[in-house]
JSON list of C-alpha atoms in Angstrom, two decimals:
[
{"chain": "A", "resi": 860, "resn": "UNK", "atom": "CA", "xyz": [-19.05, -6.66, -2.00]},
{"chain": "A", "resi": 861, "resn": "UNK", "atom": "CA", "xyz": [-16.71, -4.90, 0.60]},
{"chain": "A", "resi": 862, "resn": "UNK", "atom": "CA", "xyz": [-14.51, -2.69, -1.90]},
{"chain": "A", "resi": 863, "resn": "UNK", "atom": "CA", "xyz": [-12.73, 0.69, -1.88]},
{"chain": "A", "resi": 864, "resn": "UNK", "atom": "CA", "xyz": [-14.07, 2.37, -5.24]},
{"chain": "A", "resi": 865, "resn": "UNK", "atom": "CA", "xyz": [-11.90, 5.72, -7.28]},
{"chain": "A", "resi": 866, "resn": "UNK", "atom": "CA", "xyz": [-13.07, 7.29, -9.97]},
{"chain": "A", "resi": 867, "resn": "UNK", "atom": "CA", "xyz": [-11.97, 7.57, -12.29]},
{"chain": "A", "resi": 868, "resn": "UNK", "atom": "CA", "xyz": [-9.58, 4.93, -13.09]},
{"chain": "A", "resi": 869, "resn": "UNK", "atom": "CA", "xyz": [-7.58, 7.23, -16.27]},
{"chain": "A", "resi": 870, "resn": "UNK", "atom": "CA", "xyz": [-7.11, 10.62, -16.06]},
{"chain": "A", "resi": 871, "resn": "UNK", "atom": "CA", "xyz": [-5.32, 12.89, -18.80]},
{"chain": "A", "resi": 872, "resn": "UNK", "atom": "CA", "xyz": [-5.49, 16.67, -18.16]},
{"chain": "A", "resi": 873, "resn": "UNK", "atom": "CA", "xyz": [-3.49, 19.96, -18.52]},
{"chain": "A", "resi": 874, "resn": "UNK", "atom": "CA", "xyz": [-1.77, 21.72, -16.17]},
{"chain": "A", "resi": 875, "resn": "UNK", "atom": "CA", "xyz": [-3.13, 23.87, -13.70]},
{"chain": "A", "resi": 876, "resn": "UNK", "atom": "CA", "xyz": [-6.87, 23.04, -14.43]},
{"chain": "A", "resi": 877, "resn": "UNK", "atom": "CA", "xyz": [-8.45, 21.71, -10.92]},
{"chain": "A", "resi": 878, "resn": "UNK", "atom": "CA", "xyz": [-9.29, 17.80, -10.69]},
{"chain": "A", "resi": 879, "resn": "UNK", "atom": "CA", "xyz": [-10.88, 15.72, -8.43]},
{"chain": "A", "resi": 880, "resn": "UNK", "atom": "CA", "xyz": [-10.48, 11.98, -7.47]},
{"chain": "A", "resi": 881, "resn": "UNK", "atom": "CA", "xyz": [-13.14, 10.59, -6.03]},
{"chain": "A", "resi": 882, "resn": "UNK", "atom": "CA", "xyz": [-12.47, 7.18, -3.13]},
{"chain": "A", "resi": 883, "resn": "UNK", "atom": "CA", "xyz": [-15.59, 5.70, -1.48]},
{"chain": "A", "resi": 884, "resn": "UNK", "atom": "CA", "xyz": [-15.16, 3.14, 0.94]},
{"chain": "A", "resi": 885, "resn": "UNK", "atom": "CA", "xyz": [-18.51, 0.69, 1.95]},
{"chain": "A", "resi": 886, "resn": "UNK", "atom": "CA", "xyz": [-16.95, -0.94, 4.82]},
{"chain": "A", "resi": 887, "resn": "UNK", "atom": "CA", "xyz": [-17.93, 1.80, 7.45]},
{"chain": "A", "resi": 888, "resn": "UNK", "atom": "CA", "xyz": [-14.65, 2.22, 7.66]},
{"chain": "A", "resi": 889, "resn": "UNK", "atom": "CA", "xyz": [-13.10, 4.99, 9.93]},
{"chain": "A", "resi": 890, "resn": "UNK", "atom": "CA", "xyz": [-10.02, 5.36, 8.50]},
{"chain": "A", "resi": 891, "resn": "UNK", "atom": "CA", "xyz": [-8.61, 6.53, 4.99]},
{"chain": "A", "resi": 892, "resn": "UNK", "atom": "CA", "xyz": [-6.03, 7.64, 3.24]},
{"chain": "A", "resi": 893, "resn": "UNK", "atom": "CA", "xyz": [-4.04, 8.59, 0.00]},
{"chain": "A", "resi": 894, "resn": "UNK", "atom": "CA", "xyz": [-0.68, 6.97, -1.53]},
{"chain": "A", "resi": 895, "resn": "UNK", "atom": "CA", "xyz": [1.14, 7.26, -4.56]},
{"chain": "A", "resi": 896, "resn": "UNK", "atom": "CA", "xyz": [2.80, 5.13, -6.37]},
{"chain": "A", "resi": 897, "resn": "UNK", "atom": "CA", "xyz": [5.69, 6.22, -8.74]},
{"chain": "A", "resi": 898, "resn": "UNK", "atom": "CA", "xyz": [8.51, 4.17, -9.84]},
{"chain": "A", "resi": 899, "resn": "UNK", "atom": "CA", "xyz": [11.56, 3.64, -7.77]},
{"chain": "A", "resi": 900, "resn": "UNK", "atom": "CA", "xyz": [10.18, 5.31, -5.19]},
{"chain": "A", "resi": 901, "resn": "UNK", "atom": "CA", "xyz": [7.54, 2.83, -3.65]},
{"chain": "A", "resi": 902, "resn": "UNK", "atom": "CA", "xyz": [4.30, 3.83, -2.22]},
{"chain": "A", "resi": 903, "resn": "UNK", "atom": "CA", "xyz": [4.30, 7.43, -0.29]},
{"chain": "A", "resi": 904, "resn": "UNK", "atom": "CA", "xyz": [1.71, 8.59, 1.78]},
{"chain": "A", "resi": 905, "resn": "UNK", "atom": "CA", "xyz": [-0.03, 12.03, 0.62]},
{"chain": "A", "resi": 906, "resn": "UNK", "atom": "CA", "xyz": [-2.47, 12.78, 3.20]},
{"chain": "A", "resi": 907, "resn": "UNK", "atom": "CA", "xyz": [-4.63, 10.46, 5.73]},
{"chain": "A", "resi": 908, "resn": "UNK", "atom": "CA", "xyz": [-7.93, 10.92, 7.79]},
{"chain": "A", "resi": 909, "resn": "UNK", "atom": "CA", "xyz": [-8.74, 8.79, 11.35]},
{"chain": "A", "resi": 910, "resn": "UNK", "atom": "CA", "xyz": [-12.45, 9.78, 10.73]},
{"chain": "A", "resi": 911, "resn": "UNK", "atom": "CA", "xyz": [-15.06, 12.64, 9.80]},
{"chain": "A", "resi": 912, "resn": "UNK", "atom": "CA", "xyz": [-13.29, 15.79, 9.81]},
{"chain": "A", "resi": 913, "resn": "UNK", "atom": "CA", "xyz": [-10.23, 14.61, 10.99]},
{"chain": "A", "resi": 914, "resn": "UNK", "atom": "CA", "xyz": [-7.63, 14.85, 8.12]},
{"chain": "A", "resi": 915, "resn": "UNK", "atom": "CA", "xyz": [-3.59, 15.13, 8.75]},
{"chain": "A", "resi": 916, "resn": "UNK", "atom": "CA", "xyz": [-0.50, 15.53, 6.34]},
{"chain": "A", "resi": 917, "resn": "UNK", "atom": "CA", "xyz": [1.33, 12.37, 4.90]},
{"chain": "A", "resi": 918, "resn": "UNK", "atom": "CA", "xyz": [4.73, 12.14, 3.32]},
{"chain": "A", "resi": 919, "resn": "UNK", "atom": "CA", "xyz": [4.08, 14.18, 0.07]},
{"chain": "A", "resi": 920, "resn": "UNK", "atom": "CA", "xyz": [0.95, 16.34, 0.77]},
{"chain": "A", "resi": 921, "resn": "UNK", "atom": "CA", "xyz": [1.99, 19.51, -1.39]},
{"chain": "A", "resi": 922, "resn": "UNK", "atom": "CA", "xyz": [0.17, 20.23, -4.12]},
{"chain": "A", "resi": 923, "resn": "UNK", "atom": "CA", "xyz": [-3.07, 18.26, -2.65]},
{"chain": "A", "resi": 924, "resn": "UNK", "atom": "CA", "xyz": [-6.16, 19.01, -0.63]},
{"chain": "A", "resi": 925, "resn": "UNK", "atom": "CA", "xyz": [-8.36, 16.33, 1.10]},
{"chain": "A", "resi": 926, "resn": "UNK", "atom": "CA", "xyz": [-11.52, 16.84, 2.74]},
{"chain": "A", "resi": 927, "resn": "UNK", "atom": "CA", "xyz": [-13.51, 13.84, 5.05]},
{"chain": "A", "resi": 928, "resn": "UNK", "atom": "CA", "xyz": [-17.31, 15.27, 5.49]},
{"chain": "A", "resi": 929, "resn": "UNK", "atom": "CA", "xyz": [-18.62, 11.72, 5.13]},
{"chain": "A", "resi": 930, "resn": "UNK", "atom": "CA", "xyz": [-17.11, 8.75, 6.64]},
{"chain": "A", "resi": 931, "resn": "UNK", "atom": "CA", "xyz": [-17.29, 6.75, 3.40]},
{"chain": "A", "resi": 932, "resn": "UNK", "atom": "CA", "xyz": [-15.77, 9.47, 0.91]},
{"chain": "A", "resi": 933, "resn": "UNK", "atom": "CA", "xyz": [-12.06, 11.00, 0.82]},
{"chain": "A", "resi": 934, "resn": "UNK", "atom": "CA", "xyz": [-11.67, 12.74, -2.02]},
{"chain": "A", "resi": 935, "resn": "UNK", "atom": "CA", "xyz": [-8.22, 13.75, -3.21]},
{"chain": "A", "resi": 936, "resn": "UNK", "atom": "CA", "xyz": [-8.08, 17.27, -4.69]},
{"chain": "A", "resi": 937, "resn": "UNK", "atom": "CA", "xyz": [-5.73, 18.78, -7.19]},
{"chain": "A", "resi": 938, "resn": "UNK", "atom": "CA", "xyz": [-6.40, 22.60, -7.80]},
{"chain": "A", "resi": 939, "resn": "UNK", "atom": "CA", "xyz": [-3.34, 23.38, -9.86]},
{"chain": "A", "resi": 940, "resn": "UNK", "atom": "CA", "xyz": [-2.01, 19.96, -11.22]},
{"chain": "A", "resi": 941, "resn": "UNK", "atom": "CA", "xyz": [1.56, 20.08, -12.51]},
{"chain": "A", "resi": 942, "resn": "UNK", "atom": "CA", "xyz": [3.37, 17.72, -14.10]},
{"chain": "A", "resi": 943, "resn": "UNK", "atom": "CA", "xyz": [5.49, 16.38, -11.33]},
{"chain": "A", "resi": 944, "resn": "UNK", "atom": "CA", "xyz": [1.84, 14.88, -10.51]},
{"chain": "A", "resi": 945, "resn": "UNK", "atom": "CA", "xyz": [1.54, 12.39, -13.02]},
{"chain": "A", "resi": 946, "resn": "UNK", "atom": "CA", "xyz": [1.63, 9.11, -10.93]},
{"chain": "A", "resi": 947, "resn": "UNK", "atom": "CA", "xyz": [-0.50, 6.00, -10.11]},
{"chain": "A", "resi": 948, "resn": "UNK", "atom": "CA", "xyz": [-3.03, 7.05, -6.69]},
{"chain": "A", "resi": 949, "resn": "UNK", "atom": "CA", "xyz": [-3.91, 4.68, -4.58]},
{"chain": "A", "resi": 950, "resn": "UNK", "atom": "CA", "xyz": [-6.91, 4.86, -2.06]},
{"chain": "A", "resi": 951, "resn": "UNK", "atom": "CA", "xyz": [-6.87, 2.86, 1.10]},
{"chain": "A", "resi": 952, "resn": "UNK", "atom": "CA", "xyz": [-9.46, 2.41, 3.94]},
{"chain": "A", "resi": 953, "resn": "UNK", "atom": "CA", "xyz": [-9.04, 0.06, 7.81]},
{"chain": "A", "resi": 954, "resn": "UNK", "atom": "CA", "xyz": [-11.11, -0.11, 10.62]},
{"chain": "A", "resi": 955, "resn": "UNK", "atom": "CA", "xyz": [-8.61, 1.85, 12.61]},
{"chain": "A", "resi": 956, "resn": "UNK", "atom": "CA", "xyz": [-5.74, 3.57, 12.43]},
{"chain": "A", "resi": 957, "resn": "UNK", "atom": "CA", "xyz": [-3.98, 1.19, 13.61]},
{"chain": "A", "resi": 958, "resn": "UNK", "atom": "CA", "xyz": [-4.37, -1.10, 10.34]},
{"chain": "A", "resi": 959, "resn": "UNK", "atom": "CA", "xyz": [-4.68, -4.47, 12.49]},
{"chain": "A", "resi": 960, "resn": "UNK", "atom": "CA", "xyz": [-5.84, -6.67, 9.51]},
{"chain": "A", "resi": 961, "resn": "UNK", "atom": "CA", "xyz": [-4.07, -4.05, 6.89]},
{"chain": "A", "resi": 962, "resn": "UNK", "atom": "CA", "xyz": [-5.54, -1.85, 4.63]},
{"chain": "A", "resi": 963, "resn": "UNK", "atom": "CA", "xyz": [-8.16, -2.36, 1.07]},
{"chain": "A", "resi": 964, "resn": "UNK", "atom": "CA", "xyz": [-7.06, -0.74, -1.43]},
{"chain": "A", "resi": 965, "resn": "UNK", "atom": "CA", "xyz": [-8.88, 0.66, -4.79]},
{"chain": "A", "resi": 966, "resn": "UNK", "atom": "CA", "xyz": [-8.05, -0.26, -7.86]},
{"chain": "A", "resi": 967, "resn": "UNK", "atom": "CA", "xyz": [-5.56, 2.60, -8.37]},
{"chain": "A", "resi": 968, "resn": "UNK", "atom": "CA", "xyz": [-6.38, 6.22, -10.78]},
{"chain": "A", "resi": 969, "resn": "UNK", "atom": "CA", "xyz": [-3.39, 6.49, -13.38]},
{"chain": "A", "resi": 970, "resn": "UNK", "atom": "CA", "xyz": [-3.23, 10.38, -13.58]},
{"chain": "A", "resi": 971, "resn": "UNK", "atom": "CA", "xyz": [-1.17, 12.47, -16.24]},
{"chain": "A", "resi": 972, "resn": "UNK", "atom": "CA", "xyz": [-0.82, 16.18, -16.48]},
{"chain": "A", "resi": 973, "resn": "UNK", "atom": "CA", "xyz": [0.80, 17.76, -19.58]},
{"chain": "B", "resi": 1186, "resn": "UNK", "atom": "CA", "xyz": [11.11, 7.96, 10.88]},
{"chain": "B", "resi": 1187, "resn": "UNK", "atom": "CA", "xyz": [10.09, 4.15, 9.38]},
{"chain": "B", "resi": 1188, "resn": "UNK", "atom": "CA", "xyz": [12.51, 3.03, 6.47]},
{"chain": "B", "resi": 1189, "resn": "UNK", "atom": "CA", "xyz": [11.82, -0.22, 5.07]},
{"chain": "B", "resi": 1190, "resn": "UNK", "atom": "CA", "xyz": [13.65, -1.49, 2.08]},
{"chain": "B", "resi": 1191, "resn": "UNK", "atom": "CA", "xyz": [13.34, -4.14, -0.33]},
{"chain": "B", "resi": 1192, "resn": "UNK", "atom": "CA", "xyz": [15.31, -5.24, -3.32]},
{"chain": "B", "resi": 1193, "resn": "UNK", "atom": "CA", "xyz": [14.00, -4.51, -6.51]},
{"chain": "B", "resi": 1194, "resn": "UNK", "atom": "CA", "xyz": [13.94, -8.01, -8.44]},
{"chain": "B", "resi": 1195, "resn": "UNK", "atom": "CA", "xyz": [13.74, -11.33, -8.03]},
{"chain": "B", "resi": 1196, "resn": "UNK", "atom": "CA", "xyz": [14.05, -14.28, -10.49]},
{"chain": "B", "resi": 1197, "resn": "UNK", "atom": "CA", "xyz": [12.77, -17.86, -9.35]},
{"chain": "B", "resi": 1198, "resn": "UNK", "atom": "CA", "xyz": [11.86, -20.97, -11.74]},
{"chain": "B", "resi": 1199, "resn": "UNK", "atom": "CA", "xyz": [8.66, -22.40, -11.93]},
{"chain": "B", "resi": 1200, "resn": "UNK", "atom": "CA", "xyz": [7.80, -24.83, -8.83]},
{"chain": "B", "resi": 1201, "resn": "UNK", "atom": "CA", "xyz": [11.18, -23.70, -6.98]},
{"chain": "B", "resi": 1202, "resn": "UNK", "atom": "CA", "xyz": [10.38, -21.70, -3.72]},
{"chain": "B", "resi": 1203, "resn": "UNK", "atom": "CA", "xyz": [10.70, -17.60, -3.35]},
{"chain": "B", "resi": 1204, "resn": "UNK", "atom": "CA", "xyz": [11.91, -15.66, -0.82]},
{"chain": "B", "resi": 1205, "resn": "UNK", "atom": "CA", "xyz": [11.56, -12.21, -0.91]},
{"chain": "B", "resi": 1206, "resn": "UNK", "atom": "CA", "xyz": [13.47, -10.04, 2.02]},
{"chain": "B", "resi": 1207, "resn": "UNK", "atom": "CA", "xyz": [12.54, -6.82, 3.63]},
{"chain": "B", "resi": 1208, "resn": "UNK", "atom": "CA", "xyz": [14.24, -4.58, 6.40]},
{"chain": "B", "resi": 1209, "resn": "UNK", "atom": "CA", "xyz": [12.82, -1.89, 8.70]},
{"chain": "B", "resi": 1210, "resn": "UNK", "atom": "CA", "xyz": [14.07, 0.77, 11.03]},
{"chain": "B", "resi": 1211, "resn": "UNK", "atom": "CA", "xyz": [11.81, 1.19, 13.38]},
{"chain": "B", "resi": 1212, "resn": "UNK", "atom": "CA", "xyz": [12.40, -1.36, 16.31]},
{"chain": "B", "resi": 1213, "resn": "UNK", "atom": "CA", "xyz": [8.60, 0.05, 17.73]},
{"chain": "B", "resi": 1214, "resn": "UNK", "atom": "CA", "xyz": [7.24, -1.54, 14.37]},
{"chain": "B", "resi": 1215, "resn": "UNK", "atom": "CA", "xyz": [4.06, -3.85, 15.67]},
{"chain": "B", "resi": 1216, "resn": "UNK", "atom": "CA", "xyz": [2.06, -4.76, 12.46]},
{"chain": "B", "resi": 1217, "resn": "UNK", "atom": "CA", "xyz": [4.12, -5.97, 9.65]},
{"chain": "B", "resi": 1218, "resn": "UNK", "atom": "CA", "xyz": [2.54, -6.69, 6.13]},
{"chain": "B", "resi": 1219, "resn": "UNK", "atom": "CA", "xyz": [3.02, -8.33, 2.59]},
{"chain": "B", "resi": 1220, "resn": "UNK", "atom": "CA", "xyz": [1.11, -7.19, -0.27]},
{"chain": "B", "resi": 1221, "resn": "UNK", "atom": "CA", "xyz": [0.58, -8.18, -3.68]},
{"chain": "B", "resi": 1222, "resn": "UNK", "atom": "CA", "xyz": [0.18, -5.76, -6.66]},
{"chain": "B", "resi": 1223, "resn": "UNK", "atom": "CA", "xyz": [-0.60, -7.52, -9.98]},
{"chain": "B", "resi": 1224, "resn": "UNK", "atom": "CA", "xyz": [-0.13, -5.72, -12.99]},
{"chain": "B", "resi": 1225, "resn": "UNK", "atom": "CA", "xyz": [-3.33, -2.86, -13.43]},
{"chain": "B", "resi": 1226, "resn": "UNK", "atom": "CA", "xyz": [-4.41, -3.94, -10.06]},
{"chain": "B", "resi": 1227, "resn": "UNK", "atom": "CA", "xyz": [-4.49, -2.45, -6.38]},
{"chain": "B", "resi": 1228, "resn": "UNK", "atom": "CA", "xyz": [-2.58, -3.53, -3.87]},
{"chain": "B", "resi": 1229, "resn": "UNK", "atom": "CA", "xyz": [-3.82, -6.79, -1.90]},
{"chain": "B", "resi": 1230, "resn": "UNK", "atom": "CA", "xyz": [-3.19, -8.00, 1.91]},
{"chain": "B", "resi": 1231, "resn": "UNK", "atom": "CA", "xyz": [-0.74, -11.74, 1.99]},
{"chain": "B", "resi": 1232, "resn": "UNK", "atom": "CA", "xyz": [-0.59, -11.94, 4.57]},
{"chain": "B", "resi": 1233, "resn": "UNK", "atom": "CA", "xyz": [0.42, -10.21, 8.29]},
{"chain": "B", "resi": 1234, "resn": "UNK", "atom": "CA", "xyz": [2.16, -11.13, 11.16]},
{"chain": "B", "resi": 1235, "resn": "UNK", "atom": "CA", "xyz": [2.15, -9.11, 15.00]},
{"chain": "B", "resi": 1236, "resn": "UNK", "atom": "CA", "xyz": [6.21, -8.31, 16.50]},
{"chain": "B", "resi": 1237, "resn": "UNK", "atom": "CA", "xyz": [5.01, -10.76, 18.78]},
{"chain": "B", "resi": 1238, "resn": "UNK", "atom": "CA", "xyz": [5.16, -13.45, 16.29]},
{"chain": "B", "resi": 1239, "resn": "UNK", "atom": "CA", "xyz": [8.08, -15.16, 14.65]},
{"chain": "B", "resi": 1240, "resn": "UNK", "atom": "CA", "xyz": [6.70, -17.49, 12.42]},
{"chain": "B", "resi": 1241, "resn": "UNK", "atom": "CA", "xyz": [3.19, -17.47, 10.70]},
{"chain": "B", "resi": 1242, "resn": "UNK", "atom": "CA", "xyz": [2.00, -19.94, 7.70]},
{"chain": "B", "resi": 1243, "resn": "UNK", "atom": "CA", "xyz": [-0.76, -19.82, 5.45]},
{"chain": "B", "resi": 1244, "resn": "UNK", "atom": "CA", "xyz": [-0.54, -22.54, 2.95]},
{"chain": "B", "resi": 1245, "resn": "UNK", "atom": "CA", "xyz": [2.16, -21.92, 0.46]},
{"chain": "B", "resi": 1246, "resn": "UNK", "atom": "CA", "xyz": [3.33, -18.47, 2.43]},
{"chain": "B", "resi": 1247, "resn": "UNK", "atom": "CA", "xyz": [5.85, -18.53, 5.20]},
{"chain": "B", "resi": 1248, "resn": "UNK", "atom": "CA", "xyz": [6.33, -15.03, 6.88]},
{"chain": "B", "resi": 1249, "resn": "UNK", "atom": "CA", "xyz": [9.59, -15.00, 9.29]},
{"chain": "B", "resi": 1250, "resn": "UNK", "atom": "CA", "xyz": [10.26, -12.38, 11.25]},
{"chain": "B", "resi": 1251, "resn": "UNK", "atom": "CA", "xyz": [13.62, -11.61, 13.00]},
{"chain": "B", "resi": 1252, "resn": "UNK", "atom": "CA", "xyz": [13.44, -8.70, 15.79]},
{"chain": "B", "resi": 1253, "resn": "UNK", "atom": "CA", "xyz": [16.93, -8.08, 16.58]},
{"chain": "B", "resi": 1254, "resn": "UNK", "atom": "CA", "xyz": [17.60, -7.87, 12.85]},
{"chain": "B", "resi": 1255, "resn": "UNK", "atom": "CA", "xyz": [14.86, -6.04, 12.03]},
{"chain": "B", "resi": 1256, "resn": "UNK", "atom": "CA", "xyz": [14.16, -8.31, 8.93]},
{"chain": "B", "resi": 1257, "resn": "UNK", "atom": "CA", "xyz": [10.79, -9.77, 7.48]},
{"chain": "B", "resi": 1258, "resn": "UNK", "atom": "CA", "xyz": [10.71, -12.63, 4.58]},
{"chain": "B", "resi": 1259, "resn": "UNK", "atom": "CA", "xyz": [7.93, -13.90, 2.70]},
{"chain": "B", "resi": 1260, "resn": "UNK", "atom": "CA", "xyz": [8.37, -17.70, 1.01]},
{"chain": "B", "resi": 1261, "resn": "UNK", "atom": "CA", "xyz": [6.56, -18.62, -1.76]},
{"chain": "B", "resi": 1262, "resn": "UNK", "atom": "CA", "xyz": [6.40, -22.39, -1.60]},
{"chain": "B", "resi": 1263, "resn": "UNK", "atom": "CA", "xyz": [6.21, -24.24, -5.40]},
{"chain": "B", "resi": 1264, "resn": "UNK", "atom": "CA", "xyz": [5.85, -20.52, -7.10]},
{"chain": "B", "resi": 1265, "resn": "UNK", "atom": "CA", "xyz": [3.58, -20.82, -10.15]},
{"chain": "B", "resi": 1266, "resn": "UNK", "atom": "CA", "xyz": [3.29, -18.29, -13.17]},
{"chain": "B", "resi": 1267, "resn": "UNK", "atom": "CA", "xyz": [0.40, -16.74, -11.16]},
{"chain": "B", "resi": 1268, "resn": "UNK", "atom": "CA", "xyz": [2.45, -16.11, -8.38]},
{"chain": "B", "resi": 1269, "resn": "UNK", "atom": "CA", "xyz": [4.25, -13.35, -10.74]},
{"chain": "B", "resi": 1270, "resn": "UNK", "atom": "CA", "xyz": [3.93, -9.50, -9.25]},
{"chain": "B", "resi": 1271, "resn": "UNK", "atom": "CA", "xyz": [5.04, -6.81, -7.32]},
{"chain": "B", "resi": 1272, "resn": "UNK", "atom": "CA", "xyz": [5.54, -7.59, -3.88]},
{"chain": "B", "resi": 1273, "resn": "UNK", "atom": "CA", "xyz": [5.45, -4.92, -1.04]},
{"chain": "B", "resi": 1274, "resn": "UNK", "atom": "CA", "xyz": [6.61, -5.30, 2.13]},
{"chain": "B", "resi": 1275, "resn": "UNK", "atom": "CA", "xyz": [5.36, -2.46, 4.90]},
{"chain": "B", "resi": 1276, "resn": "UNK", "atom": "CA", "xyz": [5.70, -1.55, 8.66]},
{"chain": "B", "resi": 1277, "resn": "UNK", "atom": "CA", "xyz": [3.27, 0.15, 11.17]},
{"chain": "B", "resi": 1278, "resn": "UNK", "atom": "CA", "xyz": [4.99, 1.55, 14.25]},
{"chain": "B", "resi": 1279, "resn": "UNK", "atom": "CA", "xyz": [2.49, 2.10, 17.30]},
{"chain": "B", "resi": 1280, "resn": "UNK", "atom": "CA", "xyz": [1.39, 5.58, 16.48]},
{"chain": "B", "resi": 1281, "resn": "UNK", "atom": "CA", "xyz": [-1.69, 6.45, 14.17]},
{"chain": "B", "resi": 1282, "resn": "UNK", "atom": "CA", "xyz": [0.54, 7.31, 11.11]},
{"chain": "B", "resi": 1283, "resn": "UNK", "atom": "CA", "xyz": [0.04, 5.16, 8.10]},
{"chain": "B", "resi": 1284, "resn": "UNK", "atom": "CA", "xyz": [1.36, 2.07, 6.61]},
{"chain": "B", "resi": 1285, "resn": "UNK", "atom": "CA", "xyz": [5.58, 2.72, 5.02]},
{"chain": "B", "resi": 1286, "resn": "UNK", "atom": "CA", "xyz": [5.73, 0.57, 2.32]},
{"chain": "B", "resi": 1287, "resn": "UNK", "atom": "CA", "xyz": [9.01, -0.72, 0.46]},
{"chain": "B", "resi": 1288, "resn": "UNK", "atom": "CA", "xyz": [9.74, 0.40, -3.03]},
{"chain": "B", "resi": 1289, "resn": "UNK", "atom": "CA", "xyz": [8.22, -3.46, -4.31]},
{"chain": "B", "resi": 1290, "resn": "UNK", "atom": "CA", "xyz": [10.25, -6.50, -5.33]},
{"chain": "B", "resi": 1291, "resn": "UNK", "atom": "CA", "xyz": [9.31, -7.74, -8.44]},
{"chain": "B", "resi": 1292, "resn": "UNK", "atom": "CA", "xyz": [9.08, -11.49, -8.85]},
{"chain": "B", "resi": 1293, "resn": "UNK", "atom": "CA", "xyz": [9.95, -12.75, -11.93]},
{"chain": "B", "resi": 1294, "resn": "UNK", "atom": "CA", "xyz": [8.99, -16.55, -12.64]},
{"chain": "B", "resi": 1295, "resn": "UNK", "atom": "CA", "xyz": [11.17, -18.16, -15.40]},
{"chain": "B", "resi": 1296, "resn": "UNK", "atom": "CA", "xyz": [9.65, -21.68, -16.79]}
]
């Protein structure tokens, strides 16, 4: 089944201690990218990636890290969580850039950081 | 940059139609997109339509799009209590940024 999979799907954790969400795509997708999702305030874009090694700044990328050294895995990297991080993450993959037919999306990782 | 905005709520009866509105900024907007988040869920692709396009239909969903105006509806035809959500409207200019999404109208279906 085409799908976007993150891991994990709850997270709890204190701030400042490093965490890692994991998004693998099975589409051979060359695109991916990171959004979060807070309330009133929509979906907003943290960081994106047009293929391997290629990886550029979204809307919101302080405080995160990405890295793209397989085309199927962009993981989204928090090495001193703080609270203002607590959100809903979405990962997304396309064929392109360009998002012709849109974008799959995973199932979402509901973060906290006390 | 893209803007694109939504209103936050909308309250239909069951079987009546629902149209949900959206706005954008960017004139150079070519991909235009509805997506449905159910509660817990991910976000998942309507439907699309190209700013080439002023009309598209797939069974109960109308998407019109108005160019001068900049505006983008999605009808729900005969809404059911399944139809209930979060919808998203979003914009793609011509460049290789990502997707802008509206904040999500949430469609409330009253029996």
């Amino acid at each position: 089944e085409a799908q976007v999979t993150q891991n994990p799907r709850y997270l709890i954790t204190v701030t400042g201690k490093k965490l890692t969400v994991t998004c693998s795509q099975n589409m051979n997708h060359e695109y991916m990218s990171w959004y979060r999702q807070d309330p009133g305030l929509g979906l907003r874009q943290i960081y994106y990636s047009m293929n391997v090694e290629v990886t550029d700044k979204g809307d919101v990328p302080e405080g995160y890290k990405v890295s793209r050294k397989e085309k199927r895995n962009f993981p989204l990297i928090l090495e001193s969580p703080s609270p203002n991080q607590t959100s809903l993450y979405f990962c997304a993959s396309s064929y392109t850039g360009t998002g012709l037919y849109g974008y799959t999306f995973g199932s979402g990782t509901r973060l906290t950081v006390v | 940059g893209e803007d694109v905005e939504q209103s936050l709520f909308l309250s239909v009866r069951e079987g009546d139609s629902s149209v949900i509105n959206c706005t954008y900024t960017d004139s150079s907007s070519t991909y235009l997109y509805w997506y449905k988040q159910e509660p817990g869920a991910g976000l998942q692709l309507l439907t699309y339509i190209f700013s080439n396009m002023d009309m598209k239909q797939d069974q109960r969903l109308t998407v019109l799009l108005n160019k001068k105006d900049k505006h983008l509806s999605l009808r729900i035809a005969d809404t059911q209590t399944g139809d209930s959500a979060i919808y998203f409207c979003a914009a793609r200019g011509g460049g290789a940024d990502g997707l802008t999404f509206g904040k999500g109208t949430h469609l409330i279906i009253q029996p």
